[in-house]
PDB file of C-alpha atoms in Angstrom:
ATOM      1  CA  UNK A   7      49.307 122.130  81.484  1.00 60.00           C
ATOM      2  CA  UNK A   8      53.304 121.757  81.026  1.00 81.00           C
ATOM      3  CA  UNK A   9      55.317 124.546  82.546  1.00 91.00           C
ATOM      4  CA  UNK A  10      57.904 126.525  81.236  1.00 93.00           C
ATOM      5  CA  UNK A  11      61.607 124.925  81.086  1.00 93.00           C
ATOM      6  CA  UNK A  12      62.618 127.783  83.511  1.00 94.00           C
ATOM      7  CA  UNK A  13      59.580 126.380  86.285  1.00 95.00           C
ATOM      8  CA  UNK A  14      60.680 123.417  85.217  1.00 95.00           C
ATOM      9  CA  UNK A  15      64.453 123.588  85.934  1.00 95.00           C
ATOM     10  CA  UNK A  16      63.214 125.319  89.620  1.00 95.00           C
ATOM     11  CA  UNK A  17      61.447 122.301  90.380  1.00 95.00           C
ATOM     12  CA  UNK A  18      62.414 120.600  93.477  1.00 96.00           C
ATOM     13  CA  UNK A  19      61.480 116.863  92.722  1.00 97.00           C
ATOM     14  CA  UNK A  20      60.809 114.933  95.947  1.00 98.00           C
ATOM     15  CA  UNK A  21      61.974 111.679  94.288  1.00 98.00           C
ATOM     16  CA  UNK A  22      64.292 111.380  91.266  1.00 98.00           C
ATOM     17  CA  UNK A  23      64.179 107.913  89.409  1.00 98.00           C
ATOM     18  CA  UNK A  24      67.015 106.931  86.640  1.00 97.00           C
ATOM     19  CA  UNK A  25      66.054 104.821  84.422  1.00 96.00           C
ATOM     20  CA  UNK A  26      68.604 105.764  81.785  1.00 95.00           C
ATOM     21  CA  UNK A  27      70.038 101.848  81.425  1.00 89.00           C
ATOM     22  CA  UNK A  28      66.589 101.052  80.497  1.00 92.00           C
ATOM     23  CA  UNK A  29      65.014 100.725  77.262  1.00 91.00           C
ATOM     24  CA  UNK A  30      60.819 101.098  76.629  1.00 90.00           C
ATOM     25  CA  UNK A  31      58.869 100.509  78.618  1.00 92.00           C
ATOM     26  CA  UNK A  32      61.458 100.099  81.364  1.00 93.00           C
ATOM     27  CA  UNK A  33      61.106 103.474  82.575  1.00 95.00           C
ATOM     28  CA  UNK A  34      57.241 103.298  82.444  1.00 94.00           C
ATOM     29  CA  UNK A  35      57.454 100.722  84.986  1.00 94.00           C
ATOM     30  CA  UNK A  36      60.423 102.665  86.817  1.00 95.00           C
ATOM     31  CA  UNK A  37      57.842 105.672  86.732  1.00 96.00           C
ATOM     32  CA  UNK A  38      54.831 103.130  88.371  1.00 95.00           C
ATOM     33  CA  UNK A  39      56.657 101.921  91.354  1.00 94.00           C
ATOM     34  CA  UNK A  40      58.339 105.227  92.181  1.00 97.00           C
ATOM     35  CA  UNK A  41      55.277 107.189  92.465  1.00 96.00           C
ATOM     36  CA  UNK A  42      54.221 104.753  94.882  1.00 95.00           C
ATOM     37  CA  UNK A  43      57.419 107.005  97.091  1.00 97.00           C
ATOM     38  CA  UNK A  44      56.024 110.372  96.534  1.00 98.00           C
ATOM     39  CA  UNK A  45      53.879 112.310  98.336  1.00 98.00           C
ATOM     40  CA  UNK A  46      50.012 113.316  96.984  1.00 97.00           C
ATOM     41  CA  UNK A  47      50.888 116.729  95.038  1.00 97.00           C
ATOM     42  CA  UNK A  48      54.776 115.564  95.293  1.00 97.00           C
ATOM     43  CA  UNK A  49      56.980 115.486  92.118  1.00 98.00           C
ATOM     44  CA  UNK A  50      58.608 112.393  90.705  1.00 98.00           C
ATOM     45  CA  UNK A  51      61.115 112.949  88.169  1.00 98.00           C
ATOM     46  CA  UNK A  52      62.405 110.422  85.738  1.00 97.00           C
ATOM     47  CA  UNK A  53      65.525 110.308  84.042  1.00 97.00           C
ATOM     48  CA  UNK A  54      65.106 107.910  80.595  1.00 96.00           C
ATOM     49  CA  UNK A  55      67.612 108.148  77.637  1.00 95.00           C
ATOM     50  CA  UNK A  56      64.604 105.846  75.500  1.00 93.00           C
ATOM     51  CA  UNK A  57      63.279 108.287  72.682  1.00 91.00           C
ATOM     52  CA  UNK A  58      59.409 106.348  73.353  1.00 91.00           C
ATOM     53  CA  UNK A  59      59.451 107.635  76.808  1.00 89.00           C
ATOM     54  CA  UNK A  60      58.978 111.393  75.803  1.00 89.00           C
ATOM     55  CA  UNK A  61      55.392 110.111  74.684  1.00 92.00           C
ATOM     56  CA  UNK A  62      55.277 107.167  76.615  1.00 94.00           C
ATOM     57  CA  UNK A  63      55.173 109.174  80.245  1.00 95.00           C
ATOM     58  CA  UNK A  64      52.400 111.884  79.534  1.00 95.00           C
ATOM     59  CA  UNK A  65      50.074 109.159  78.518  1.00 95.00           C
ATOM     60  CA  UNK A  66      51.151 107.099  81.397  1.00 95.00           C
ATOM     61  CA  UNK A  67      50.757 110.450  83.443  1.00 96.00           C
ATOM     62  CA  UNK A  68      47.241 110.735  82.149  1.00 95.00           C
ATOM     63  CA  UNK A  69      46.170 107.302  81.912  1.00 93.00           C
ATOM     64  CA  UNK A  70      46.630 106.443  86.039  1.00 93.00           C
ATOM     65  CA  UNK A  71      45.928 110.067  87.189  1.00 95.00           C
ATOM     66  CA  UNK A  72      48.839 112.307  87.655  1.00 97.00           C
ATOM     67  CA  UNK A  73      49.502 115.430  85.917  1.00 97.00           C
ATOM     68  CA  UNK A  74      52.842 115.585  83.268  1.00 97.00           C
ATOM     69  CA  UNK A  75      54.402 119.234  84.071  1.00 97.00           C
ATOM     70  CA  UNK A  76      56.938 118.902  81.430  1.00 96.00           C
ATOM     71  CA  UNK A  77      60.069 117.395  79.842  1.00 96.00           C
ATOM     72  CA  UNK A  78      63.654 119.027  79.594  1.00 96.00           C
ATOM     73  CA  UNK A  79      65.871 117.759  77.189  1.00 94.00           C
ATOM     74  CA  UNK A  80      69.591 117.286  78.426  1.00 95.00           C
ATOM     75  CA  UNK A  81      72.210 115.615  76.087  1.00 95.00           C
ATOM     76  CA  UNK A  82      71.222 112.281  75.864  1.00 94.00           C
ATOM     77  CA  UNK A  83      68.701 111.596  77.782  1.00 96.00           C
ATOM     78  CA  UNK A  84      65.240 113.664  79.191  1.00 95.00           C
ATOM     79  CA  UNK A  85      64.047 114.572  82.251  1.00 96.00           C
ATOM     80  CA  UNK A  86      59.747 113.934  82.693  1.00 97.00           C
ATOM     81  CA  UNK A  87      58.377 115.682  85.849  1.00 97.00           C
ATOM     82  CA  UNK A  88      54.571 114.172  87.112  1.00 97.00           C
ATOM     83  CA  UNK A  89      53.256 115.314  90.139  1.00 97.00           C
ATOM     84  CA  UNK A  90      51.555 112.772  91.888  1.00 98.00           C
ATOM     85  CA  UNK A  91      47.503 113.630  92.152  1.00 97.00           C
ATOM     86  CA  UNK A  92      46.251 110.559  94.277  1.00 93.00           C
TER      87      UNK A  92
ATOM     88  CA  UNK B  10      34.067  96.644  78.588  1.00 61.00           C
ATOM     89  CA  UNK B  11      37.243  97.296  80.873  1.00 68.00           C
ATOM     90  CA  UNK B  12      40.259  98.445  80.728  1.00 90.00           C
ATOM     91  CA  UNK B  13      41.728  94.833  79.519  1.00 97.00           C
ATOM     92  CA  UNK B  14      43.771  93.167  77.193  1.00 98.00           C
ATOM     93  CA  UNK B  15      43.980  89.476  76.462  1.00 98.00           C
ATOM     94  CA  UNK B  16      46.280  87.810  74.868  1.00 98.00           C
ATOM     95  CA  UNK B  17      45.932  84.271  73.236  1.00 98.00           C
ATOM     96  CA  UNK B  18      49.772  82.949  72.944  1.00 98.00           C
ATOM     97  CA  UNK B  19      50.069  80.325  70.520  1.00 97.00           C
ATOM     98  CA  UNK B  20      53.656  80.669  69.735  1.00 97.00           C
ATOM     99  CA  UNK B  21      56.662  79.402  72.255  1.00 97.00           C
ATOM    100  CA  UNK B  22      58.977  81.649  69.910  1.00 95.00           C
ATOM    101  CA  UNK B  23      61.067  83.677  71.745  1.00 94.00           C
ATOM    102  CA  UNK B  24      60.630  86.462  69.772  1.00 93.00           C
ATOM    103  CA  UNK B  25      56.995  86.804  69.758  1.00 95.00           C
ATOM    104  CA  UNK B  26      56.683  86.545  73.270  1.00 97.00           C
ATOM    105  CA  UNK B  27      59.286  89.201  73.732  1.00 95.00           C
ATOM    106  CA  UNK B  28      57.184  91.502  71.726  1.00 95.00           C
ATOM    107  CA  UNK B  29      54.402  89.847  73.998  1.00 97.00           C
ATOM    108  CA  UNK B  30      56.448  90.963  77.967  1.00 97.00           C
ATOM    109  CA  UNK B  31      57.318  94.836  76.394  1.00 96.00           C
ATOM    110  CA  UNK B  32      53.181  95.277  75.509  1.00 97.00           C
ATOM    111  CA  UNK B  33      52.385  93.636  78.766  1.00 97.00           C
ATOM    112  CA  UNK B  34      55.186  95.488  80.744  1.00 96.00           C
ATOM    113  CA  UNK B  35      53.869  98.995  78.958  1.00 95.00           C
ATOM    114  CA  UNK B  36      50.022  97.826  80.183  1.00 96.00           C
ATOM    115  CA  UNK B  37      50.952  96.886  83.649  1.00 95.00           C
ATOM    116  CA  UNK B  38      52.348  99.995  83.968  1.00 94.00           C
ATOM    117  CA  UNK B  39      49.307 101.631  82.621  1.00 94.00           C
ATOM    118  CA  UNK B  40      47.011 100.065  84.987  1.00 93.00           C
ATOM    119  CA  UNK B  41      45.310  97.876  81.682  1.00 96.00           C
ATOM    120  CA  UNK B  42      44.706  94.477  83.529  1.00 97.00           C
ATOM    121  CA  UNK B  43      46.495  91.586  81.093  1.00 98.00           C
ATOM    122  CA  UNK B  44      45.349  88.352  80.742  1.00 98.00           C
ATOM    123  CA  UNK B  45      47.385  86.028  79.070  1.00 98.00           C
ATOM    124  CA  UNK B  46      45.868  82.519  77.916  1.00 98.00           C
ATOM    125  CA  UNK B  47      48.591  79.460  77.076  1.00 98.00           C
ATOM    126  CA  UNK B  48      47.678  77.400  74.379  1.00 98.00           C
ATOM    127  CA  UNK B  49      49.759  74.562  72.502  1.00 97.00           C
ATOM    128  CA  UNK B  50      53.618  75.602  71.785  1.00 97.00           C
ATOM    129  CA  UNK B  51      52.739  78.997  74.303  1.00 98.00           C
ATOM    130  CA  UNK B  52      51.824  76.556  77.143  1.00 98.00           C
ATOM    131  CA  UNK B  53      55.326  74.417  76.083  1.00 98.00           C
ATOM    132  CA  UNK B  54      57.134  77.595  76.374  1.00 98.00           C
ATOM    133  CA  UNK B  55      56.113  78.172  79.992  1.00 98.00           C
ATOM    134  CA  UNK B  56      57.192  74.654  81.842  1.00 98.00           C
ATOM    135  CA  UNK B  57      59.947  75.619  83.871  1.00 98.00           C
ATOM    136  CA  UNK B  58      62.483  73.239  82.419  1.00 97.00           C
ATOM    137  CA  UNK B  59      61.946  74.898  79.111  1.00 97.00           C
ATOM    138  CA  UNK B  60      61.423  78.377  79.917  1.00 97.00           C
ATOM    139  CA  UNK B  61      64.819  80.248  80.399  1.00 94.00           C
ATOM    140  CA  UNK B  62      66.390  77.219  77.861  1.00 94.00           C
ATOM    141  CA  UNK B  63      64.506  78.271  74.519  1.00 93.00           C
ATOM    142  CA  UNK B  64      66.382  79.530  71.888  1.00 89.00           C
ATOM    143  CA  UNK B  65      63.607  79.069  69.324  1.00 91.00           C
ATOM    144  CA  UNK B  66      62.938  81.881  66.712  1.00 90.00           C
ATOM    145  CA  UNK B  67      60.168  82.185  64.102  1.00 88.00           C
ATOM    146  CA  UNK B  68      62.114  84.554  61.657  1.00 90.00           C
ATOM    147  CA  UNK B  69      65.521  85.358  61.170  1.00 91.00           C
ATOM    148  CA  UNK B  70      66.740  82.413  62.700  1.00 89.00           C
ATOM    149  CA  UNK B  71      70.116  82.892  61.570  1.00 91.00           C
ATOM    150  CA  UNK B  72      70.587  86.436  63.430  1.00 92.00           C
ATOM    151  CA  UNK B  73      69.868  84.792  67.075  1.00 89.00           C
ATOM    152  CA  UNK B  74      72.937  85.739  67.993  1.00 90.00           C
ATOM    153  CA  UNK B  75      72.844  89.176  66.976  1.00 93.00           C
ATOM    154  CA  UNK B  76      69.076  89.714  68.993  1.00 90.00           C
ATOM    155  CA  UNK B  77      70.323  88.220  71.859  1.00 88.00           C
ATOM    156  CA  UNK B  78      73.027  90.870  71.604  1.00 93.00           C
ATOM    157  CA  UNK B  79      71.185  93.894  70.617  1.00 92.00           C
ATOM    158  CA  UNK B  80      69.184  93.358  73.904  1.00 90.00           C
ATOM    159  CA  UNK B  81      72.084  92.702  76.065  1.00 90.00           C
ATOM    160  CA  UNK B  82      73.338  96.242  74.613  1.00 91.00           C
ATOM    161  CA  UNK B  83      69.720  97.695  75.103  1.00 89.00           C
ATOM    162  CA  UNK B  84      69.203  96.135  78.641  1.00 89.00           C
ATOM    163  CA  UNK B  85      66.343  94.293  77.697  1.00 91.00           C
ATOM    164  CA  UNK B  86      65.921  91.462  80.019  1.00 93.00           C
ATOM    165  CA  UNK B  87      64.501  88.289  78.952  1.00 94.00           C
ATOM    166  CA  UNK B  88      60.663  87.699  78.174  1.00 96.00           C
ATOM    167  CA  UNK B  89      60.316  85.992  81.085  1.00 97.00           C
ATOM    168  CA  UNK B  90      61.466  88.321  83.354  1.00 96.00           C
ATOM    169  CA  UNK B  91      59.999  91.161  82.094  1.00 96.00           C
ATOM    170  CA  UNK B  92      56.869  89.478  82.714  1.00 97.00           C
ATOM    171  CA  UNK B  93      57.964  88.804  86.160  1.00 97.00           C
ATOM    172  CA  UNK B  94      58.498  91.879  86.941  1.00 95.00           C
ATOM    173  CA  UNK B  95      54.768  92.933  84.961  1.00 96.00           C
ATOM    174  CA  UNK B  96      53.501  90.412  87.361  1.00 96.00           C
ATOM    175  CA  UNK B  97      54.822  92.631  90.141  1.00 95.00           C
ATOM    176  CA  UNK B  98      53.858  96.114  89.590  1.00 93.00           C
ATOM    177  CA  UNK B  99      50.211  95.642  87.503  1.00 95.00           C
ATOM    178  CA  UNK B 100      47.094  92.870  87.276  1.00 96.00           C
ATOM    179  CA  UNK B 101      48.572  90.057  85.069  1.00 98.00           C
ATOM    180  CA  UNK B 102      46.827  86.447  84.928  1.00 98.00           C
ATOM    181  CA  UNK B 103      48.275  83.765  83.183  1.00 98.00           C
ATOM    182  CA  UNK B 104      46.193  80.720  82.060  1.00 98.00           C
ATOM    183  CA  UNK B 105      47.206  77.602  80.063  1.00 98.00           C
ATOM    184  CA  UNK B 106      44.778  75.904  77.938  1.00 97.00           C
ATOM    185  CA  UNK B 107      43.451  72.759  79.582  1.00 96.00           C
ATOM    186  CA  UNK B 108      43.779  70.917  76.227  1.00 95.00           C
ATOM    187  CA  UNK B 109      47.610  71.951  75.401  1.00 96.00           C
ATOM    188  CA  UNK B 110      48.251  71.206  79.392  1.00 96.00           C
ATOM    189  CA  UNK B 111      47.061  68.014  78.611  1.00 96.00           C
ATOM    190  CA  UNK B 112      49.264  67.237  75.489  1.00 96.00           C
ATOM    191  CA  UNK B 113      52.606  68.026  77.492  1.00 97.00           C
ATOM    192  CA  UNK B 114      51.168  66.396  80.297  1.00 97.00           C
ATOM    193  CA  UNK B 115      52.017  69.142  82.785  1.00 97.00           C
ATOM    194  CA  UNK B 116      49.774  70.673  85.770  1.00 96.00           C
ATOM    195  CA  UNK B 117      50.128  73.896  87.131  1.00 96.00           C
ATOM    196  CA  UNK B 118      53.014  73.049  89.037  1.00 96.00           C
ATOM    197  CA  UNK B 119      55.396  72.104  86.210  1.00 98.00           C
ATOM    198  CA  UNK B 120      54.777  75.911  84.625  1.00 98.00           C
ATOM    199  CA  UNK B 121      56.469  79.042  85.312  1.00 98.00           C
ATOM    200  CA  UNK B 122      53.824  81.837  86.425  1.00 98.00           C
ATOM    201  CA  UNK B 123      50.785  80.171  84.922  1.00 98.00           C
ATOM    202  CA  UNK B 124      47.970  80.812  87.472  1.00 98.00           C
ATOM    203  CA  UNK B 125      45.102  78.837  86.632  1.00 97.00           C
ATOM    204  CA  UNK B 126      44.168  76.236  83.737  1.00 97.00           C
ATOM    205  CA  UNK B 127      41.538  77.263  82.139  1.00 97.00           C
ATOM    206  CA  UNK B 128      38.907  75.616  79.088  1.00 96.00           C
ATOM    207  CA  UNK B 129      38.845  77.447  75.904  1.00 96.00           C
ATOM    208  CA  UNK B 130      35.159  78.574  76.814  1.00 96.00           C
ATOM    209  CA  UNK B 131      35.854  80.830  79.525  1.00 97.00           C
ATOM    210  CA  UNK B 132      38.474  82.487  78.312  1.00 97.00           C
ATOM    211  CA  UNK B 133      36.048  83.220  75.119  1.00 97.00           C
ATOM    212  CA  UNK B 134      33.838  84.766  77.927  1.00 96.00           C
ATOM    213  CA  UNK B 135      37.074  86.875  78.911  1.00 96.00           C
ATOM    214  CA  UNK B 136      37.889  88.194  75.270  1.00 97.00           C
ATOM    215  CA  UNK B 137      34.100  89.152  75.264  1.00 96.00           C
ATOM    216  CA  UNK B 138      35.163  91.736  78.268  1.00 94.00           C
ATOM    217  CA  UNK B 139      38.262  93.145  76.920  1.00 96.00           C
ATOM    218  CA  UNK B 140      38.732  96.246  75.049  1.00 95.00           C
ATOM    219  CA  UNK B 141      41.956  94.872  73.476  1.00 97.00           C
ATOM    220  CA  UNK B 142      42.433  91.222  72.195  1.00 98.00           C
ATOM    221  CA  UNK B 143      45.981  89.971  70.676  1.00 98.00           C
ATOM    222  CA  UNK B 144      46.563  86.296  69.103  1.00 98.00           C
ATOM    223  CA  UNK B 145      50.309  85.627  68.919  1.00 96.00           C
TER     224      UNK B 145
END
């Protein structure tokens, strides 16, 4: 269930990753080996500027068993919040 | 059948197997194991006096320049390393084809990543097990 973009700007994530140099499926992989820094029920955010990875991270999310709260768009680039479920 | 995908690489063309690191980047990240089986110009491609050297493109020969800039300006690392790091953070095999390895005269030691040759047999018995199966 994605949350609102005002839950979403409160979030505090514990780990922020930027993978805005990156290009698909850079920040898929950026996403994989920072979740291994977060906390079970922790929030990883991750910064892409790649246009695939606003798909590309719910599946992802999905796929290895985390749960996609949401994307906020910011000039340029978005910002995809998981929280980390095991 | 698992979460797999296998790959048979045929081609040592730099720009099929960069197609081939981004799907096997995006599967490593997706916990899909990848296994990746070498044959002829694909097991060529690997020896590590060849591998970061190639320059060889199936279409578009002429723009090589202008790919190999486009990715520079995209930050898309080579094919090789993207596999590398694929290798790193998901369950990625590499095989070369006993036959090919036997035409270049190389053994494991002489390729780049490659863990295991393998006969043409078993890695039939692999595709069998995977739900996703590429030739390049």
């Amino acid at each position: 269930m994605s949350l609102s973009e005002e839950e979403l700007r409160g979030l505090k994530p514990d780990k922020t990753v930027d993978a805005r140099g990156t290009s698909c499926p850079g920040p898929l992989l950026a996403a994989k080996r920072a979740i291994a820094d977060v906390p079970i029920n922790g929030i990883l955010e991750v910064l892409s500027s790649d246009p695939g990875t606003k798909r590309d991270l719910p599946l992802w999310a999905k796929k290895v068993g985390h749960e996609f709260l949401g994307t906020l768009e910011e000039p340029g680039y978005f910002r995809v919040f998981v929280r980390r479920k095991r | 059948m698992t979460d797999k995908m296998c790959i048979t690489v045929a081609t040592g063309s730099v720009d099929r197997l960069t197609g081939m690191a981004v799907l096997v980047s995006a599967a490593a990240a997706m916990d899909v194991e990848v296994e990746i089986f070498l044959q002829l110009w694909g097991v060529y491609a690997f020896k590590k006096d060849v591998i970061n050297k190639n320059m060889n493109l199936i279409e578009f020969k002429e723009l090589g320049p202008q790919v190999v800039e486009g990715m520079k300006r995209a930050n898309i690392p080579p094919w090789f390393e993207m596999l590398k790091q694929a290798k790193e953070v998901g369950k990625v095999k590499i095989y070369a084809c006993s036959a090919a390895s036997k035409i270049w005269d190389v053994k494991l030691e002489d390729l780049e990543m490659v863990d295991e040759v393998m006969g043409a047999g078993e890695w039939l018995d692999k595709m069998k097990e995977a739900k996703i199966n590429l030739f390049i």
